[in-house]
Coordinates of C-alpha atoms in Angstrom, one line a residue:
Chain A
M1 CA -103.6 55.8 -78.1
G2 CA -106.3 55.1 -75.7
K3 CA -106.1 54.0 -72.1
Q4 CA -103.7 51.4 -71.0
M5 CA -104.4 49.5 -68.3
V6 CA -102.6 46.6 -66.3
M7 CA -104.5 43.9 -64.7
S8 CA -103.8 40.9 -62.2
V9 CA -106.1 38.0 -61.8
M10 CA -105.8 35.1 -59.4
S11 CA -108.2 32.1 -59.0
K12 CA -108.4 28.7 -58.0
D13 CA -107.6 26.9 -61.3
R14 CA -110.3 25.4 -63.5
P15 CA -110.9 25.2 -67.3
G16 CA -112.2 28.2 -68.7
I17 CA -110.5 31.2 -66.8
V18 CA -108.6 32.6 -70.2
A19 CA -111.6 32.3 -72.4
D20 CA -113.7 34.2 -69.4
I21 CA -111.0 36.9 -68.6
T22 CA -110.4 37.8 -72.3
G23 CA -114.1 37.7 -72.9
V24 CA -114.4 40.5 -70.7
I25 CA -111.7 42.5 -72.5
Y26 CA -113.0 41.8 -75.8
Q27 CA -116.9 42.9 -74.9
L28 CA -115.3 46.3 -73.8
Q29 CA -113.6 46.3 -77.0
G30 CA -110.2 46.4 -75.4
D31 CA -106.9 45.7 -77.4
L32 CA -104.9 42.9 -75.6
A33 CA -101.2 43.7 -75.9
D34 CA -99.5 41.2 -73.9
L35 CA -100.1 38.8 -71.2
N36 CA -98.1 36.3 -68.8
Q37 CA -99.9 33.5 -66.9
S38 CA -98.9 30.9 -64.7
V39 CA -100.1 27.9 -62.3
L40 CA -98.8 27.0 -59.3
C41 CA -100.3 24.3 -56.8
D42 CA -103.6 24.6 -58.4
Y43 CA -103.9 28.2 -58.1
F44 CA -103.9 30.6 -61.4
T45 CA -102.5 33.9 -61.8
M46 CA -102.1 36.3 -64.7
I47 CA -101.1 39.8 -65.6
L48 CA -102.2 41.4 -68.7
I49 CA -102.0 44.6 -70.3
A50 CA -104.7 46.1 -72.7
T51 CA -105.7 49.5 -74.3
F52 CA -109.2 50.4 -73.9
D53 CA -111.0 53.4 -75.2
D54 CA -110.7 56.7 -73.2
S55 CA -114.4 56.4 -72.3
V56 CA -113.8 53.1 -70.1
T57 CA -112.5 53.4 -66.5
P58 CA -110.7 50.6 -64.4
E59 CA -114.1 50.3 -62.6
D60 CA -116.0 49.3 -65.7
V61 CA -113.3 46.4 -66.2
V62 CA -113.7 45.4 -62.5
A63 CA -117.5 45.3 -63.0
G64 CA -117.0 43.3 -66.2
F65 CA -114.9 40.6 -64.0
S66 CA -117.5 40.5 -61.3
H67 CA -119.9 39.4 -63.7
I68 CA -118.3 36.2 -64.7
R69 CA -120.4 33.2 -63.5
S70 CA -118.3 30.5 -62.0
E71 CA -117.8 28.4 -58.8
T72 CA -114.3 29.8 -58.3
K73 CA -113.8 33.6 -57.2
L74 CA -111.6 35.7 -59.5
E75 CA -109.5 38.2 -57.6
V76 CA -108.9 41.0 -59.8
V77 CA -106.7 44.6 -59.6
V78 CA -107.0 46.9 -62.5
K79 CA -104.8 49.9 -62.9
E80 CA -104.5 52.6 -65.6
M81 CA -100.8 52.5 -66.4
D82 CA -98.9 55.7 -65.3
T83 CA -96.7 55.8 -68.3
P84 CA -98.3 54.2 -71.3
M85 CA -96.2 52.2 -73.7
E86 CA -96.2 50.5 -77.0
V87 CA -95.6 46.9 -76.0
A88 CA -94.2 46.0 -79.2
K89 CA -91.3 48.5 -78.9
A90 CA -90.8 48.0 -75.3
K91 CA -87.4 47.8 -74.2
R92 CA -85.9 44.5 -73.6
V93 CA -83.1 43.7 -71.4
K94 CA -80.1 43.4 -73.7
E95 CA -78.5 40.3 -72.1
T96 CA -79.3 38.6 -69.0
Y97 CA -77.6 35.9 -66.7
I98 CA -78.9 32.7 -65.0
L99 CA -78.5 32.2 -61.5
T100 CA -78.9 28.9 -60.0
A101 CA -78.8 28.1 -56.2
Q102 CA -79.4 24.5 -54.8
G103 CA -79.3 23.3 -51.2
K104 CA -81.1 21.8 -48.5
N105 CA -84.3 23.3 -48.0
K106 CA -84.7 25.7 -45.2
S107 CA -86.6 28.9 -44.5
G108 CA -85.5 32.3 -45.9
L109 CA -83.4 31.0 -48.7
V110 CA -85.3 33.0 -51.2
H111 CA -85.3 36.0 -49.0
R112 CA -81.5 35.8 -48.6
I113 CA -80.9 35.6 -52.5
G114 CA -83.3 38.4 -53.1
L115 CA -81.5 40.6 -50.6
F116 CA -78.3 39.7 -52.3
C117 CA -79.6 40.6 -55.5
Y118 CA -81.2 43.8 -54.1
Q119 CA -77.8 44.8 -52.3
H120 CA -75.8 44.5 -55.5
G121 CA -78.1 46.5 -57.8
I122 CA -79.4 43.3 -59.5
N123 CA -82.8 43.2 -60.9
I124 CA -84.8 40.0 -61.0
L125 CA -86.6 39.3 -64.2
D126 CA -87.9 35.9 -63.3
L127 CA -87.8 33.3 -60.7
A128 CA -88.6 29.6 -60.6
T129 CA -87.8 27.5 -57.4
T130 CA -88.5 23.7 -56.9
L131 CA -88.6 21.5 -54.0
S132 CA -87.4 17.7 -54.6
G133 CA -87.1 15.9 -51.4
D134 CA -85.3 18.2 -49.0
Q135 CA -83.4 20.0 -52.1
Y136 CA -84.4 23.0 -52.9
T137 CA -83.4 24.6 -56.4
M138 CA -83.9 28.3 -57.2
I139 CA -83.6 29.5 -60.8
L140 CA -83.3 33.4 -61.5
Q141 CA -83.0 35.3 -64.5
L142 CA -81.2 38.5 -63.6
D143 CA -80.7 41.9 -65.3
L144 CA -77.1 42.9 -64.7
S145 CA -76.9 46.1 -66.7
R146 CA -76.7 48.3 -63.6
V147 CA -73.6 46.1 -62.4
T148 CA -70.2 47.4 -63.3
S149 CA -68.2 44.2 -62.8
V150 CA -69.4 40.7 -63.2
D151 CA -66.3 39.5 -61.7
T152 CA -67.2 41.5 -58.3
I153 CA -70.6 39.9 -58.2
R154 CA -68.9 36.3 -58.8
T155 CA -66.6 36.8 -56.0
S156 CA -69.3 38.0 -53.7
L157 CA -71.5 35.0 -54.9
T158 CA -68.6 32.9 -53.7
H159 CA -68.9 34.2 -50.2
Y160 CA -72.5 34.0 -50.3
A161 CA -72.4 30.5 -51.4
E162 CA -70.1 29.7 -48.4
E163 CA -72.0 31.4 -46.0
S164 CA -75.5 30.1 -47.0
G165 CA -74.1 26.3 -48.1
L166 CA -75.8 26.6 -51.2
T167 CA -74.2 25.5 -54.5
V168 CA -74.7 28.6 -56.6
V169 CA -73.4 29.2 -60.2
L170 CA -73.8 32.4 -62.5
Q171 CA -73.8 32.1 -66.1
H172 CA -74.7 34.1 -69.1
E173 CA -77.9 33.1 -70.6
D174 CA -76.2 32.6 -74.1
I175 CA -74.4 29.5 -72.7
F176 CA -77.9 28.0 -72.0
K177 CA -79.3 28.9 -75.4
A178 CA -76.1 27.6 -77.1
T179 CA -76.7 24.3 -75.2
S180 CA -80.4 23.8 -75.4
E181 CA -81.5 25.2 -78.6
I182 CA -81.0 23.7 -82.1
S183 CA -80.8 27.2 -84.0
L184 CA -77.2 28.8 -84.0
F185 CA -76.8 32.5 -82.4
Chain B
M1 CA -88.2 30.3 -73.2
L2 CA -85.3 28.4 -71.0
R3 CA -86.5 25.4 -69.2
S4 CA -85.6 24.5 -65.7
D5 CA -84.2 21.0 -66.7
H6 CA -82.1 22.3 -69.4
I7 CA -80.6 25.0 -67.1
L8 CA -79.8 22.4 -64.5
A9 CA -78.3 19.9 -67.1
T10 CA -76.1 22.8 -68.5
V11 CA -74.9 23.8 -64.7
E12 CA -74.0 20.2 -64.0
M13 CA -71.8 20.0 -67.2
I14 CA -70.4 23.2 -66.2
Q15 CA -69.6 22.9 -62.5
K16 CA -69.3 19.1 -62.0
E17 CA -67.7 18.0 -65.1
N18 CA -65.4 20.9 -65.6
L19 CA -66.4 21.9 -68.9
D20 CA -63.9 24.2 -70.7
V21 CA -62.5 25.4 -74.0
R22 CA -59.6 23.4 -74.3
A23 CA -57.8 25.9 -77.1
V24 CA -58.4 28.8 -78.7
T25 CA -55.6 29.2 -81.6
M26 CA -55.0 32.3 -83.5
G27 CA -54.0 31.7 -87.0
I28 CA -51.6 34.3 -88.5
N29 CA -50.3 34.4 -92.0
L30 CA -46.5 35.3 -92.1
L31 CA -45.9 35.3 -95.8
D32 CA -46.0 38.9 -95.8
C33 CA -43.4 39.3 -93.4
R34 CA -40.7 38.2 -95.6
G35 CA -37.6 40.6 -95.6
G36 CA -34.4 40.9 -97.6
D37 CA -32.5 38.9 -95.0
V38 CA -32.8 36.8 -91.8
R39 CA -32.7 39.7 -89.5
E40 CA -35.3 41.8 -91.3
T41 CA -37.6 38.7 -91.6
C42 CA -37.3 38.2 -87.8
R43 CA -38.0 41.7 -87.3
R44 CA -41.2 41.7 -89.1
V45 CA -42.4 38.7 -87.8
E46 CA -42.0 39.8 -84.1
E47 CA -43.7 43.1 -85.3
K48 CA -46.7 41.5 -86.9
I49 CA -47.4 39.0 -84.0
G50 CA -47.0 41.6 -81.5
T51 CA -49.5 43.8 -83.3
V52 CA -52.4 41.4 -84.5
A53 CA -52.2 39.1 -81.3
A54 CA -51.4 42.2 -79.0
H55 CA -54.9 41.6 -77.3
F56 CA -55.6 37.9 -77.9
V57 CA -54.8 36.8 -74.6
T58 CA -56.6 39.4 -72.6
T59 CA -59.5 39.1 -75.0
C60 CA -60.0 35.4 -74.6
D61 CA -59.8 36.1 -70.7
Q62 CA -62.6 38.5 -70.8
V63 CA -64.8 36.2 -72.8
S64 CA -63.9 33.4 -70.5
Q65 CA -64.7 35.5 -67.5
K66 CA -68.2 36.8 -69.2
Y67 CA -69.3 33.5 -69.8
G68 CA -68.1 31.6 -66.6
I69 CA -66.3 29.1 -68.8
P70 CA -62.4 28.8 -68.7
V71 CA -60.3 29.0 -71.9
V72 CA -57.4 26.7 -71.0
N73 CA -54.9 27.3 -73.7
K74 CA -54.3 30.5 -75.7
R75 CA -52.0 29.8 -78.6
I76 CA -50.8 31.0 -82.0
S77 CA -50.4 29.1 -85.3
V78 CA -48.1 30.6 -88.1
T79 CA -47.7 29.7 -92.0
P80 CA -45.2 26.5 -92.1
I81 CA -42.0 28.6 -91.5
A82 CA -40.1 26.8 -94.4
F83 CA -42.0 28.9 -96.8
V84 CA -41.4 32.3 -94.7
G85 CA -37.7 31.6 -94.7
A86 CA -37.3 29.9 -98.4
G87 CA -33.6 30.5 -99.2
F88 CA -32.3 30.5 -95.7
D89 CA -29.9 28.1 -94.1
R90 CA -30.3 26.3 -90.7
H91 CA -28.8 29.0 -88.7
G92 CA -31.4 31.4 -90.6
F93 CA -34.2 29.0 -89.5
V94 CA -32.8 28.9 -85.8
E95 CA -32.9 32.8 -85.7
L96 CA -36.5 32.5 -87.1
A97 CA -37.2 30.1 -84.2
L98 CA -36.0 32.4 -81.6
A99 CA -37.9 35.3 -83.2
L100 CA -41.3 33.2 -82.9
D101 CA -40.4 32.4 -79.3
R102 CA -40.0 36.1 -78.5
A103 CA -43.1 37.0 -80.0
A104 CA -45.1 34.2 -78.2
T105 CA -43.8 35.2 -74.9
A106 CA -44.3 39.0 -75.6
V107 CA -48.1 38.4 -76.4
G108 CA -48.3 36.0 -73.6
V109 CA -49.6 32.8 -75.2
D110 CA -48.8 29.4 -74.0
I111 CA -47.4 27.9 -77.1
L112 CA -46.7 28.7 -80.9
G113 CA -46.9 26.2 -83.5
G114 CA -46.1 26.3 -87.3
F115 CA -42.2 26.1 -87.1
S116 CA -43.3 23.6 -89.8
A117 CA -42.7 22.3 -93.7
Q118 CA -44.7 20.4 -96.0
V119 CA -42.6 17.8 -97.9
E120 CA -45.0 15.1 -99.0
K121 CA -43.9 15.1 -102.4
G122 CA -40.3 16.5 -102.5
M123 CA -37.6 18.6 -100.6
T124 CA -36.3 21.7 -101.7
A125 CA -32.8 22.8 -100.5
T126 CA -34.5 25.1 -98.1
D127 CA -36.5 22.2 -96.6
R128 CA -33.3 20.4 -96.0
E129 CA -32.2 23.2 -94.1
Y130 CA -35.2 23.6 -92.3
I131 CA -35.2 19.9 -91.0
A132 CA -31.2 20.3 -90.1
S133 CA -32.3 23.2 -88.0
I134 CA -35.0 21.5 -86.0
P135 CA -33.0 19.9 -82.9
E136 CA -31.4 23.2 -82.3
A137 CA -34.4 25.4 -82.9
L138 CA -36.6 23.5 -80.3
A139 CA -33.8 23.1 -77.8
R140 CA -33.2 27.0 -77.7
T141 CA -36.9 27.9 -77.6
E142 CA -39.5 27.4 -75.0
K143 CA -42.7 28.1 -76.8
I144 CA -42.0 26.8 -80.0
C145 CA -43.7 23.6 -81.8
A146 CA -42.8 22.1 -84.9
S147 CA -44.3 19.7 -87.5
I148 CA -43.8 18.3 -90.7
N149 CA -46.1 17.0 -93.6
I150 CA -44.2 13.7 -95.1
A151 CA -47.2 12.1 -96.7
S152 CA -50.5 12.4 -98.2
S153 CA -53.4 10.3 -99.8
Q154 CA -52.7 12.3 -103.1
K155 CA -48.8 12.4 -103.3
G156 CA -47.9 9.3 -101.2
I157 CA -45.1 9.3 -98.7
N158 CA -41.5 11.1 -99.1
M159 CA -39.3 8.4 -97.9
D160 CA -36.2 10.4 -98.2
A161 CA -37.8 12.9 -95.9
L162 CA -38.8 10.2 -93.6
A163 CA -35.3 8.8 -93.2
L164 CA -34.0 12.2 -92.2
I165 CA -37.0 12.3 -89.7
G166 CA -36.1 9.3 -87.9
Q167 CA -32.7 10.6 -87.2
T168 CA -34.2 14.2 -86.5
V169 CA -36.2 12.6 -83.7
K170 CA -33.3 11.0 -82.2
D171 CA -31.1 14.0 -82.4
L172 CA -34.0 16.1 -80.8
A173 CA -34.2 13.5 -77.9
E174 CA -30.4 13.6 -77.5
I175 CA -29.9 17.4 -77.5
T176 CA -32.5 18.0 -74.8
K177 CA -31.3 14.6 -72.8
E178 CA -31.1 16.6 -69.7
Q179 CA -34.9 16.9 -69.7
S180 CA -35.3 13.1 -70.7
G181 CA -35.6 13.8 -74.5
F182 CA -38.4 16.4 -74.0
G183 CA -37.4 18.2 -77.5
A184 CA -38.9 15.4 -79.1
A185 CA -42.3 16.0 -77.6
K186 CA -42.5 19.5 -79.5
F187 CA -42.3 17.6 -82.7
V188 CA -44.9 16.1 -84.8
V189 CA -44.6 14.3 -88.0
F190 CA -48.0 14.1 -90.1
C191 CA -50.0 12.4 -93.0
N192 CA -52.5 14.7 -94.3
Q193 CA -51.7 17.7 -92.0
P194 CA -54.7 20.0 -91.7
G195 CA -54.1 23.8 -92.0
D196 CA -56.7 24.7 -89.3
N197 CA -55.7 22.4 -86.6
P198 CA -55.8 24.3 -83.2
F199 CA -54.2 21.5 -81.0
M200 CA -50.4 21.3 -80.6
A201 CA -47.9 20.4 -81.4
G202 CA -49.2 20.1 -85.0
A203 CA -51.1 23.3 -85.3
I204 CA -49.9 25.6 -88.6
H205 CA -51.8 28.3 -90.1
G206 CA -52.0 26.6 -93.7
L207 CA -51.4 28.3 -97.0
E208 CA -55.3 27.9 -98.0
E209 CA -56.0 30.2 -94.9
A210 CA -57.0 34.0 -94.7
D211 CA -54.6 36.4 -93.1
L212 CA -55.9 36.0 -89.7
V213 CA -58.1 33.2 -88.2
L214 CA -59.3 31.8 -85.0
N215 CA -59.5 28.1 -84.4
V216 CA -61.0 26.7 -81.4
G217 CA -60.5 23.1 -80.0
V218 CA -63.5 22.1 -77.4
S219 CA -63.3 20.4 -73.9
G220 CA -61.9 17.1 -73.0
P221 CA -62.8 13.5 -72.3
G222 CA -64.0 14.1 -68.7
V223 CA -67.5 15.7 -69.7
I224 CA -68.2 12.6 -71.7
A225 CA -67.1 10.3 -69.2
R226 CA -69.4 12.0 -66.3
A227 CA -72.3 12.0 -68.7
L228 CA -71.9 8.4 -69.2
E229 CA -71.4 7.3 -65.8
R230 CA -74.5 9.3 -64.9
L231 CA -76.7 7.7 -67.7
I232 CA -75.3 4.3 -66.6
H233 CA -76.3 5.0 -62.7
T234 CA -79.4 6.8 -63.7
K235 CA -80.9 4.0 -66.1
G236 CA -79.0 0.8 -64.9
R237 CA -76.4 -1.1 -67.1
D238 CA -78.9 -3.7 -68.0
N239 CA -81.5 -1.3 -69.4
L240 CA -79.1 0.2 -71.9
G241 CA -77.5 -0.9 -75.2
L242 CA -74.6 0.6 -77.1
D243 CA -76.9 2.8 -79.2
D244 CA -78.2 4.4 -76.1
I245 CA -74.5 5.2 -75.2
A246 CA -73.7 6.4 -78.7
E247 CA -76.7 8.7 -78.5
E248 CA -75.7 10.1 -75.0
I249 CA -72.3 10.7 -76.3
K250 CA -73.6 12.8 -79.1
Q251 CA -76.0 14.8 -77.2
T252 CA -73.3 15.5 -74.7
T253 CA -70.7 16.6 -77.6
F254 CA -73.4 18.7 -79.1
R255 CA -73.5 20.8 -75.8
V256 CA -70.0 20.9 -75.4
T257 CA -69.3 22.0 -78.8
R258 CA -71.8 24.7 -78.8
C259 CA -70.2 26.2 -75.9
G260 CA -66.8 26.1 -77.8
E261 CA -68.5 27.7 -80.7
L262 CA -70.0 30.4 -78.8
I263 CA -66.7 31.5 -76.8
G264 CA -64.7 31.4 -80.0
R265 CA -67.1 33.4 -81.9
Q266 CA -67.3 35.7 -79.2
V267 CA -63.4 36.2 -79.2
S268 CA -63.2 36.4 -83.1
K269 CA -66.0 39.2 -82.9
E270 CA -64.2 41.1 -80.3
M271 CA -60.9 41.2 -81.9
G272 CA -62.4 41.9 -85.4
I273 CA -60.9 38.6 -87.0
E274 CA -62.6 35.7 -89.0
F275 CA -63.8 32.7 -87.1
G276 CA -62.5 29.5 -88.8
V277 CA -63.4 26.1 -87.3
V278 CA -64.4 24.1 -84.2
D279 CA -62.1 20.9 -83.8
L280 CA -64.2 18.2 -82.2
S281 CA -61.3 16.5 -80.8
L282 CA -61.4 14.8 -77.6
A283 CA -58.1 15.7 -76.2
P284 CA -57.3 14.1 -72.7
T285 CA -55.0 15.8 -70.1
P286 CA -53.2 13.9 -67.3
T287 CA -55.3 15.1 -64.7
V288 CA -57.4 12.1 -63.3
G289 CA -60.7 11.9 -64.9
D290 CA -60.0 13.7 -68.1
S291 CA -58.9 10.6 -70.0
V292 CA -60.1 8.9 -73.4
G293 CA -58.7 5.6 -71.8
E294 CA -61.2 5.8 -68.8
I295 CA -64.1 6.2 -71.4
L296 CA -63.1 2.9 -73.0
Q297 CA -63.1 1.5 -69.4
I298 CA -66.6 2.8 -68.4
L299 CA -67.8 1.2 -71.9
G300 CA -66.8 -2.2 -71.1
V301 CA -63.0 -3.3 -71.3
D302 CA -61.4 -3.9 -67.8
V303 CA -57.9 -2.4 -69.5
V304 CA -57.1 -0.3 -72.6
G305 CA -55.6 -2.6 -75.0
A306 CA -57.8 -5.6 -74.4
P307 CA -59.9 -7.0 -77.4
G308 CA -62.8 -4.6 -78.0
S309 CA -60.9 -1.5 -77.5
T310 CA -60.8 -0.3 -81.2
A311 CA -64.3 -1.2 -81.8
I312 CA -65.2 1.2 -78.5
L313 CA -62.9 3.6 -80.0
A314 CA -64.4 3.6 -83.5
M315 CA -67.9 4.2 -81.8
L316 CA -66.8 6.8 -79.5
N317 CA -65.3 8.6 -82.5
D318 CA -68.0 8.6 -84.5
A319 CA -70.4 9.6 -82.2
V320 CA -68.4 12.7 -81.3
K321 CA -68.4 13.8 -84.5
K322 CA -72.0 13.2 -85.3
G323 CA -72.9 15.2 -82.3
G324 CA -70.6 17.9 -82.8
I325 CA -70.9 18.6 -86.9
F326 CA -74.6 19.4 -86.0
A327 CA -73.5 21.8 -83.4
S328 CA -71.3 24.0 -85.3
K329 CA -71.4 26.2 -88.2
A330 CA -67.7 24.8 -89.6
V331 CA -65.8 21.9 -88.2
G332 CA -62.2 21.3 -88.9
G333 CA -58.8 20.2 -87.6
L334 CA -58.2 17.0 -86.4
S335 CA -61.7 16.2 -85.2
G336 CA -61.5 12.7 -83.6
A337 CA -60.3 11.3 -80.1
F338 CA -56.9 11.8 -79.3
I339 CA -54.7 8.8 -77.8
P340 CA -51.5 10.3 -76.6
V341 CA -49.9 7.7 -74.1
M342 CA -48.3 10.2 -71.8
E343 CA -51.0 12.8 -71.8
D344 CA -53.5 10.2 -70.6
A345 CA -53.1 8.8 -67.3
V346 CA -55.3 5.6 -67.9
L347 CA -53.6 4.9 -71.3
A348 CA -50.1 5.3 -69.6
E349 CA -51.3 2.9 -66.9
A350 CA -52.2 0.3 -69.5
V351 CA -48.6 0.9 -71.0
G352 CA -47.0 0.2 -67.6
S353 CA -49.1 -3.1 -67.1
G354 CA -48.1 -4.5 -70.3
A355 CA -51.7 -4.3 -71.4
L356 CA -51.4 -1.8 -74.4
C357 CA -48.7 -2.3 -76.9
L358 CA -47.4 -0.2 -79.6
E359 CA -49.1 -2.8 -82.2
K360 CA -52.4 -2.3 -80.4
L361 CA -52.0 1.4 -80.4
E362 CA -51.1 1.5 -84.2
A363 CA -54.4 -0.5 -84.7
M364 CA -56.5 2.2 -82.6
T365 CA -55.3 5.0 -84.6
C366 CA -57.3 3.3 -87.6
V367 CA -60.4 4.7 -86.2
C368 CA -59.4 7.7 -84.2
S369 CA -57.3 10.7 -84.4
V370 CA -54.4 11.5 -84.6
G371 CA -51.8 8.8 -84.4
L372 CA -49.0 7.4 -82.4
D373 CA -48.9 10.3 -80.0
M374 CA -46.6 11.1 -77.2
I375 CA -45.1 7.7 -76.6
P376 CA -42.0 7.4 -74.9
V377 CA -39.7 4.6 -76.4
P378 CA -36.3 3.4 -75.3
G379 CA -33.2 5.6 -76.0
S380 CA -31.5 2.5 -77.7
V381 CA -34.1 2.4 -80.4
D382 CA -32.2 3.2 -83.6
A383 CA -33.2 6.2 -86.2
D384 CA -34.2 3.7 -88.8
T385 CA -36.5 2.0 -86.7
I386 CA -38.3 5.1 -85.7
S387 CA -38.4 6.1 -89.5
A388 CA -40.0 2.8 -89.9
I389 CA -42.4 3.2 -87.1
I390 CA -43.8 6.4 -88.7
A391 CA -43.8 5.1 -92.3
D392 CA -46.4 2.4 -91.0
E393 CA -48.2 5.5 -89.5
M394 CA -48.3 7.4 -92.4
A395 CA -49.2 4.2 -94.7
L396 CA -52.5 4.1 -92.5
G397 CA -53.3 7.9 -93.0
M398 CA -52.4 7.9 -97.0
I399 CA -54.6 4.6 -97.6
N400 CA -57.6 5.7 -95.3
N401 CA -57.6 9.2 -96.2
K402 CA -57.4 10.5 -92.9
T403 CA -54.9 12.4 -90.8
T404 CA -52.2 10.5 -88.8
A405 CA -49.1 11.6 -87.0
V406 CA -46.2 10.3 -84.9
R407 CA -44.6 11.9 -81.7
L408 CA -42.3 9.5 -80.2
I409 CA -39.7 10.4 -77.6
P410 CA -36.6 8.1 -77.7
V411 CA -35.7 8.7 -73.9
P412 CA -32.0 8.8 -73.8
G413 CA -30.5 6.6 -71.2
K414 CA -33.7 4.7 -70.3
E415 CA -35.1 1.6 -71.3
A416 CA -38.9 0.1 -71.5
G417 CA -40.8 0.2 -68.3
E418 CA -39.0 3.0 -66.7
L419 CA -41.0 6.3 -65.8
V420 CA -40.4 9.6 -67.7
S421 CA -42.4 12.5 -66.7
F422 CA -42.2 16.1 -68.4
G423 CA -44.9 17.5 -66.1
G424 CA -48.1 19.7 -66.9
L425 CA -50.1 18.8 -69.8
F426 CA -47.2 16.6 -71.1
G427 CA -47.7 14.1 -68.5
A428 CA -45.9 11.1 -67.7
S429 CA -45.6 7.3 -68.5
P430 CA -43.5 4.4 -68.3
I431 CA -41.5 3.7 -71.4
M432 CA -43.0 1.4 -74.1
P433 CA -41.1 -1.4 -75.2
V434 CA -40.6 -1.7 -78.8
R435 CA -40.2 -5.0 -80.6
N436 CA -38.1 -6.0 -83.7
V437 CA -35.7 -3.0 -83.1
G438 CA -33.3 -2.8 -85.9
K439 CA -34.8 -4.8 -88.5
S440 CA -36.1 -2.3 -91.0
R441 CA -33.0 -0.7 -91.8
R442 CA -33.0 -2.4 -95.5
F443 CA -36.6 -0.7 -96.0
I444 CA -35.5 2.9 -95.0
A445 CA -32.3 2.8 -96.9
W446 CA -34.4 2.7 -100.1
G447 CA -35.4 6.3 -100.1
G448 CA -37.4 7.6 -103.0
R449 CA -41.4 7.7 -102.5
I450 CA -44.0 5.4 -101.7
P451 CA -46.4 6.4 -104.6
A452 CA -49.7 7.8 -104.5
P453 CA -52.3 5.2 -103.6
L454 CA -55.4 4.4 -105.8
H455 CA -58.7 6.3 -104.8
S456 CA -61.1 3.4 -106.1
F457 CA -61.5 -0.2 -105.6
K458 CA -61.3 0.1 -101.8
N459 CA -61.1 -3.2 -99.9

């Protein structure tokens, strides 16, 4: 199945970055399997997975990126994947929960919620935060598959909410799908 | 992909607006429980309910915990009992009620409905025995609710049954006078009674239904009220029209209904029984902030009962249906805004201040569900007047092809304006005055039937 590599790219945002990055992979005859990109405060970041011929090395890919001519510098990390996988058949988490935490902004909020998740064996699949005035909102998509009792987590969260002064709500993802999407489960 | 603003809007609805699923009701067919005598039938009824509903309450609780949305009431509805007890006398029906009560207690449900009969065209000897058993059956049980369908758009109104029912309501109140006539709060009279309604006291498992089915009643009016307040606060009253208000009600109802459908389908999947319908009714509770009357006030009448109340209710009722019907695979039951006086603090207050009278309530029931519901009236009101009030409400349902119902409580020894309280979900209210008492006797004395109406030439 060739050589599977994972690539991470960061740059100041500008038009044309996606075309440049994918152009390098195309020229090396790589097969792009999946990617995820995000822009935050004018900075662009992307993570990609692609399969190349066995003769292509991570160094070749980095060299390809370094030949891109632009005013913004691309920071690139390329690694060969330890255990290659078929992206189309990759295991998705069966069911996830959404945790929202809102409160007055102060330092350490994300760290503390991250620590809470770690201590309870919860994996964070996605995390987005917004600051509006002095109100900080964190929305986390969580994998609770290693958790034996959601009830215990809810109890712990109630204590966590009291200690941190945050308003914390944990709901199954299906609730949000049901209330926000047209198609019926 | 889930969007942050959608997530936060839903969180707001769940947390601040107390979103819940109001009722999950399991319908159980009891026709196959008929035995050779009363005792054997009672045994089979208890056995069947105990078997099929053994894990009903725990399953509801588990699903509720998984999704973080409370299921407030877990209930059972059964085949109208007059069919199950065909040939029994009144004592046999009381025994059946006691058996149902034991079964409901054993499986841990809040209420069991279906101590019922369908007599819209004529009464059998069994039906008469059933009717005669109602006061004792409800007085001696805790969890049993009774209902009777005495009219329909297809068959007209059974006035012989109606005359008996006025007296039954009086007897029910009298036999439970130590509890201010509470027995009458567990008995409701219908026109066009649906067989898949999850709400009490009128839930039955209709003859047209499968062996087992699960129906869901969605959250109360509090969610709609808070959504409207937020819209008016955000956009400003001057920038909104009633069409904007109707749109907000639709969208809120869509989200509320989806939650109900999700929970209901999950419970039904876990139990391996068929999912029936979502009932889109706005059912108030006596809790402050969970009132249909409050929505009317938010939408522009200072007191419920003021001119405009009927028009607002019509718009509310329609918008709720439009939002809910699109959200659910199958809608049924009563599906409309309820205006039960004792269960709605704002309506009860309007009765106390004299703003809301029986005639205005009757007019309002033309455009909403479900009828003259949970209205305490003076104990001195005679049986014929109660029958005649029921007849008027039945006529509204019959002519307009809708479900209407009456649940009056003639409170023994109390007069208009005095307060009566049943506590809990049944609520409290000042007693509503009834005008023109004792002036309908000759009408009720006719008996017979009001023939089925025309279904064309609708003016």
